[in-house]
Every structure is written in C-alpha cells, then in structure tokens.
Amino acid sequence: MKVIKFGGTSVGSAARIKGLLDIIDPNARKIVVLSAVAGTTNALVEIAAAYTNGDKAKAEQDIEALRAHYNTLIAELFSTEEGRYNGNELINYHFDLIASFSNQLFTPIEEKIILAQGELISTSLFHFYLTEIGVRSKLLPALDFMKIDEDNEPKIDFIRENINELLLQSSDHNFFITQGYICRNSFGEIDNLRRGGSDYTASLIGAAIGAEEIQIWTDIDGMHNNDPRIVKDTKPIASLSFDEAAELAYFGAKILHPQSVFPAQRYNVPVRILNTMAPQASGTLISREGAAKGIVRSVAAKDGIVAIRIQSSRMLLAYGFLRRVFEVFERYKTPIDMITTSEVAISLTIDDTRYLADIEKELKDFGTVAIDLNQTIVCVVGDFGPNTHGYASRVLDAVKHIPVRMISYGGSNYNISLLLQTEHKVEALRSLHNRLF
Ligand code: ADP
Ligand code: ASP
Ligand code: MG
C-alpha cells in the first residue's frame, strides 16, 4: 500500500482537487493524506490570533472572507445539486464552529481546534467530490489514530494499532483519505504536528503500516540543491539517503517538515517527492541507498536560532562539566542543535526560546553567558566522510566575506554547518551555490 500526501497548493483550487485523480491510481490500495487548501492554515492562524487579542471584529471579518473563498470553491468543485448541498453544509458546519469561539474563553485549546479545521474541510470536500463522480472512498479520521505524547512525540505503537484496526474494519475499500497535520495530544485534546506537519503525518502512517512507498506531492519537482525561494538556478536532486534528507529537512528545507524523514527512515519506507504541476517529472527518491559519493548534495538554512556562549575561567572542560550544562537544557526540554567548544568556552544553539530566560539564569552558575539572537544555521549536506578532503575549505572560502559565529564539521559524515547572523543568510546561500555547484 502507498501513502500519497498532497500539500496545500496541490489541493489549492477546484481544478487541482479534480486533477488529483489523474495522479492517484484508481486500482491500487492507498491512503491519501491531504493538507488544508492553500492559504487556509495561515488564515486560521490569523483568526485565532484575533480571538487571542480580543479583536472579535477582525476575527469575524477574516472568517467571512475565508468562508466566501470556500463558497466559490464549492460552486466550482461540485456539479450536482446534492454535491453542492453537501459541500455547503460542510462549510457552514465548520465555519459556524469557528465563529462560535467568539462567545467563549479563548485558550490554546480552542486555538488548536481552529487550526484543525483546514484539514477536516479539505478531506471531506475531496470525499464528497469522489462520491459525486462515483468513486468509492473511505475517510479515516486522523483524530482517531494520530496521537502525540506529553513531549509532543508521536506514539507510533498507538498509531499503528489504531490505523491498522480502522483499515481492517474497511477491508473492502481501497481508497482511504485522511487529514494531515492534526492529531490528539496526551490529554486527548485536538492538537497538531506543527506547521507543515502533513509530511510528518504521511511518514508516520507509512511507518505504521509498513507502506511500500510514501509519496509527497508538492509544487516543485523534488528536493533542490538550494532554497529556490532565495537562489536562482537550483536543481532537483534525483536521490538522497535518509540521513541526507533528514539533515536538510531538519535544517530548514521547507519542502519537508523537519521531523518527517525519521519515521520513514526508522521503518525503511522510501519517500518520493513529486510535483503535482508536473507529474511526469521524476522528483527525488529518498531511500537507504540514496547517498552519492564524492559530491556536495544541497544547502539549506534554518532561521530563528539563538546562540549561547558559556565562558569560564575555571577548568571549563573538566569531566562532568558538559553534562551539567546539557542537563540545564534537558530540564527545560530544549534541544541543542549545534555545539562548538574551546578550552575556556562552549557555544551552542537552540531554536526553542520558550525557556531562554530560565536557561540563561541557570547557566550563569557556570560562568559568563552571552546570548546572540537572530542567528541562522546554514547547513551543507554532502559526502564529507573521513577519507574526503577539501570540502571544508571550499565551504569556508565561499563565506569568507561573511562573519561566521560557529562552524561544525565532523559531527556526521554528511554535514557541515555554519552559524551566521540572519541578515547574511541570503548572501551566504547564493555564494555557496556559486562555489559548490
Ligand atoms: P506543500 O504545501 O506541498 O507542503 P511547501 O510549501 O511546504 O509545500 O514546500 C514546497 C516549497 O518548499 C517549494 O515551493 C519551495 O519554495 C520550498 N523549498 C525550500 N527549500 C527547498 C528545497 N531545498 N527544495 C525544494 N523546495 C524547497
Ligand atoms: N496545513 C498545515 C500547514 O499549513 C499543514 C501542512 O500543510 O502540512 O502548516
Ligand atoms: Mg509543506
């Protein structure tokens, strides 16, 4: 069975939703994972922000604008009276729910309910459309099987057990549809897998059912060798290893959710990134065997990074010291991305700044603490194993005119990371592109 995920632009209009049937093999058994219609989640974020700020008028205005957008979509998507009726009922149900929060205390719980509406709408619309044209499909409610624990980590055993049970109950179906992005948390509340999370859903489902392949259909022909929003003349990469793809996703390649490679990797399910606008293009295949020897594969960048330096005149790197520093981050459940050390100082980076003030306070017990905001990690992925040479100098030469705050090399065989001020990111990506490809 394949898991086939379509992103927001791939379901961005009535024509695109209808076009999905040109891509999906009608005979094969598959689970189709859908994102919200393009722009919807951003609009829902705005609506929730208006409620949080107590600006009911803005919330109402945004809700009506989004509702109008869907009314047009429904008029274009359905051609029968019954189809339009079902579509309108659906839209009214979801938008009335969103509007009902105007009379309630608005907390992060209500916010997450609002954010979930986009995927609930897109999947039902697709299901109704298929019904209208006589294609049999079954909706699998993601809220019945997609679950995260108290640390926001997916509960893979729960997911496996429950989705397999649902599939078993519908063994006479071969066309399943489910929502990307949304899930339940450890309290049973509606939650989500963070922005871009539909990729993660697809990967988790693929891992849970032992899928033959996970397909990520998007608006570009695969993982490119640099960020196409910033750099001209980027090129798609035909194949990547799980490790390479995981580094790129984690360090900012927006095409894949940061965590989305790990489940597929762990259960060895190949991931293919494909272009809905050019379905014939071969895209990128991510698999165990996908690495390429002796070349640089791609460059990615992750913004919103904070660098922390702890400097001490004492024997800073005496044994036990790093553990005590890391324990501070562990206590605040804050992951560290990059680390560099010297005899008297250690620098590291985080991107979750929720507990920054507390962390800083505790680190001051060890020495002087300096914090730099607005940093970006630029990550170069390639074959940088122990027997290779020359890559570090090529990378550093490309950024020789840019101030670099940290350099990380040798942590893995396929990553060179640099930390620089975000204002220099664009120049760094372009210069690296010119020198490396
Ligand atoms: P979807 O809505 O289908 O999930 P996304 O917008 O999340 O699509 O991801 C696709 C976009 O990712 C592309 O349009 C492109 O602008 C951006 N992107 C950033 N880095 C890369 C990269 N290295 N390769 C390809 N696309 C990238
Ligand atoms: N709709 C969600 C978002 O916009 C999830 C996704 O598209 O992957 O972030
Ligand atoms: Mg995405």
Short mmCIF file of N, CA and C in Angstrom, two decimals, residues 318-387:
data_model
loop_
_atom_site.label_atom_id
_atom_site.label_comp_id
_atom_site.label_asym_id
_atom_site.label_seq_id
_atom_site.Cartn_x
_atom_site.Cartn_y
_atom_site.Cartn_z
N ALA A 318 36.62 20.33 32.23
CA ALA A 318 36.84 19.21 33.14
C ALA A 318 35.69 18.24 32.98
N TYR A 319 35.98 16.92 33.24
CA TYR A 319 34.89 15.96 33.01
C TYR A 319 33.70 16.29 33.91
N GLY A 320 32.52 16.01 33.37
CA GLY A 320 31.31 16.32 34.13
C GLY A 320 30.75 17.70 33.83
N PHE A 321 31.58 18.57 33.25
CA PHE A 321 31.09 19.93 33.03
C PHE A 321 30.02 19.97 31.93
N LEU A 322 30.34 19.33 30.81
CA LEU A 322 29.37 19.35 29.70
C LEU A 322 28.05 18.74 30.14
N ARG A 323 28.17 17.65 30.91
CA ARG A 323 26.93 17.02 31.38
C ARG A 323 26.08 18.03 32.15
N ARG A 324 26.73 18.79 33.02
CA ARG A 324 25.95 19.73 33.84
C ARG A 324 25.31 20.81 32.97
N VAL A 325 26.04 21.23 31.93
CA VAL A 325 25.46 22.23 31.01
C VAL A 325 24.27 21.62 30.26
N PHE A 326 24.48 20.41 29.75
CA PHE A 326 23.40 19.78 28.97
C PHE A 326 22.18 19.49 29.84
N GLU A 327 22.41 19.19 31.10
CA GLU A 327 21.28 18.91 31.99
C GLU A 327 20.35 20.11 32.13
N VAL A 328 20.93 21.30 32.04
CA VAL A 328 20.10 22.51 32.11
C VAL A 328 19.10 22.49 30.94
N PHE A 329 19.61 22.17 29.75
CA PHE A 329 18.74 22.15 28.57
C PHE A 329 17.72 21.00 28.66
N GLU A 330 18.17 19.90 29.22
CA GLU A 330 17.29 18.74 29.38
C GLU A 330 16.12 19.09 30.30
N ARG A 331 16.46 19.77 31.41
CA ARG A 331 15.39 20.13 32.36
C ARG A 331 14.33 20.98 31.70
N TYR A 332 14.74 21.82 30.75
CA TYR A 332 13.76 22.69 30.07
C TYR A 332 13.31 22.12 28.72
N LYS A 333 13.59 20.84 28.51
CA LYS A 333 13.18 20.14 27.29
C LYS A 333 13.49 20.96 26.04
N THR A 334 14.70 21.52 26.03
CA THR A 334 15.09 22.38 24.90
C THR A 334 16.22 21.71 24.12
N PRO A 335 15.96 21.28 22.89
CA PRO A 335 17.01 20.60 22.13
C PRO A 335 18.13 21.56 21.72
N ILE A 336 19.33 21.02 21.69
CA ILE A 336 20.50 21.77 21.23
C ILE A 336 20.79 21.31 19.79
N ASP A 337 21.05 22.27 18.89
CA ASP A 337 21.33 21.89 17.50
C ASP A 337 22.82 21.81 17.20
N MET A 338 23.55 22.87 17.49
CA MET A 338 24.99 22.93 17.15
C MET A 338 25.78 23.12 18.43
N ILE A 339 27.00 22.58 18.47
CA ILE A 339 27.87 22.78 19.62
C ILE A 339 29.30 23.00 19.12
N THR A 340 30.00 23.95 19.70
CA THR A 340 31.45 24.03 19.49
C THR A 340 32.10 24.31 20.85
N THR A 341 33.33 23.84 20.99
CA THR A 341 33.98 24.01 22.30
C THR A 341 35.39 24.57 22.13
N SER A 342 35.85 25.25 23.17
CA SER A 342 37.28 25.60 23.29
C SER A 342 37.65 25.28 24.73
N GLU A 343 38.88 25.54 25.11
CA GLU A 343 39.29 25.18 26.46
C GLU A 343 38.50 25.97 27.52
N VAL A 344 38.17 27.23 27.19
CA VAL A 344 37.53 28.05 28.21
C VAL A 344 36.08 28.39 27.92
N ALA A 345 35.57 27.94 26.79
CA ALA A 345 34.19 28.32 26.47
C ALA A 345 33.50 27.23 25.68
N ILE A 346 32.17 27.25 25.76
CA ILE A 346 31.37 26.37 24.91
C ILE A 346 30.27 27.23 24.29
N SER A 347 30.03 27.02 22.99
CA SER A 347 28.94 27.71 22.32
C SER A 347 27.96 26.67 21.83
N LEU A 348 26.70 26.96 21.96
CA LEU A 348 25.70 26.04 21.40
C LEU A 348 24.50 26.83 20.92
N THR A 349 23.65 26.15 20.14
CA THR A 349 22.48 26.85 19.60
C THR A 349 21.20 26.12 19.94
N ILE A 350 20.14 26.92 20.07
CA ILE A 350 18.79 26.37 20.26
C ILE A 350 17.83 27.13 19.34
N ASP A 351 16.69 26.52 19.05
CA ASP A 351 15.68 27.31 18.31
C ASP A 351 14.38 27.46 19.11
N ASP A 352 14.26 26.69 20.19
CA ASP A 352 13.09 26.83 21.05
C ASP A 352 13.46 27.77 22.19
N THR A 353 12.95 28.98 22.13
CA THR A 353 13.40 30.01 23.08
C THR A 353 12.43 30.21 24.24
N ARG A 354 11.47 29.28 24.39
CA ARG A 354 10.45 29.46 25.44
C ARG A 354 11.05 29.63 26.82
N TYR A 355 12.12 28.87 27.10
CA TYR A 355 12.69 28.90 28.46
C TYR A 355 14.05 29.58 28.50
N LEU A 356 14.31 30.42 27.50
CA LEU A 356 15.64 31.03 27.38
C LEU A 356 16.05 31.76 28.66
N ALA A 357 15.14 32.53 29.23
CA ALA A 357 15.49 33.32 30.42
C ALA A 357 15.88 32.41 31.58
N ASP A 358 15.11 31.32 31.78
CA ASP A 358 15.44 30.38 32.86
C ASP A 358 16.76 29.68 32.60
N ILE A 359 16.96 29.28 31.35
CA ILE A 359 18.20 28.58 30.99
C ILE A 359 19.39 29.51 31.26
N GLU A 360 19.25 30.74 30.82
CA GLU A 360 20.35 31.71 30.99
C GLU A 360 20.69 31.85 32.48
N LYS A 361 19.64 31.96 33.28
CA LYS A 361 19.84 32.14 34.72
C LYS A 361 20.64 30.97 35.31
N GLU A 362 20.27 29.75 34.93
CA GLU A 362 20.97 28.58 35.48
C GLU A 362 22.40 28.47 34.96
N LEU A 363 22.59 28.84 33.67
CA LEU A 363 23.93 28.71 33.09
C LEU A 363 24.90 29.68 33.74
N LYS A 364 24.37 30.77 34.28
CA LYS A 364 25.25 31.77 34.89
C LYS A 364 26.01 31.21 36.09
N ASP A 365 25.52 30.11 36.65
CA ASP A 365 26.27 29.45 37.72
C ASP A 365 27.62 28.93 37.23
N PHE A 366 27.75 28.71 35.91
CA PHE A 366 28.97 28.12 35.37
C PHE A 366 29.96 29.16 34.88
N GLY A 367 29.53 30.39 34.68
CA GLY A 367 30.44 31.41 34.16
C GLY A 367 29.68 32.54 33.48
N THR A 368 30.37 33.25 32.59
CA THR A 368 29.74 34.36 31.88
C THR A 368 28.92 33.80 30.72
N VAL A 369 27.71 34.29 30.56
CA VAL A 369 26.84 33.78 29.50
C VAL A 369 26.55 34.90 28.51
N ALA A 370 26.81 34.64 27.22
CA ALA A 370 26.49 35.63 26.18
C ALA A 370 25.46 35.03 25.24
N ILE A 371 24.45 35.82 24.90
CA ILE A 371 23.38 35.31 24.04
C ILE A 371 23.28 36.15 22.78
N ASP A 372 23.28 35.49 21.62
CA ASP A 372 23.11 36.20 20.35
C ASP A 372 21.83 35.73 19.68
N LEU A 373 20.93 36.68 19.45
CA LEU A 373 19.66 36.36 18.79
C LEU A 373 19.82 36.52 17.28
N ASN A 374 18.77 36.20 16.55
CA ASN A 374 18.72 36.40 15.08
C ASN A 374 19.87 35.71 14.35
N GLN A 375 20.08 34.47 14.68
CA GLN A 375 21.12 33.70 14.02
C GLN A 375 20.47 32.69 13.05
N THR A 376 21.26 32.27 12.07
CA THR A 376 20.79 31.27 11.10
C THR A 376 21.83 30.18 10.97
N ILE A 377 21.35 28.93 10.96
CA ILE A 377 22.26 27.82 10.67
C ILE A 377 22.21 27.56 9.17
N VAL A 378 23.36 27.59 8.53
CA VAL A 378 23.43 27.20 7.12
C VAL A 378 24.07 25.82 7.10
N CYS A 379 23.38 24.89 6.48
CA CYS A 379 23.80 23.50 6.54
C CYS A 379 24.13 23.01 5.14
N VAL A 380 25.33 22.53 4.96
CA VAL A 380 25.75 21.99 3.66
C VAL A 380 25.79 20.47 3.80
N VAL A 381 25.06 19.78 2.93
CA VAL A 381 24.99 18.32 3.03
C VAL A 381 25.70 17.69 1.83
N GLY A 382 26.53 16.71 2.12
CA GLY A 382 27.26 16.03 1.05
C GLY A 382 28.06 14.88 1.62
N ASP A 383 28.94 14.35 0.81
CA ASP A 383 29.76 13.22 1.25
C ASP A 383 31.04 13.75 1.87
N PHE A 384 31.01 13.96 3.19
CA PHE A 384 32.16 14.55 3.87
C PHE A 384 32.78 13.54 4.84
N GLY A 385 32.83 12.31 4.43
CA GLY A 385 33.34 11.24 5.29
C GLY A 385 34.82 11.43 5.61
N PRO A 386 35.36 10.57 6.49
CA PRO A 386 36.73 10.75 6.99
C PRO A 386 37.81 10.68 5.91
N ASN A 387 37.52 10.07 4.77
CA ASN A 387 38.56 9.98 3.75
C ASN A 387 38.44 11.06 2.68
#
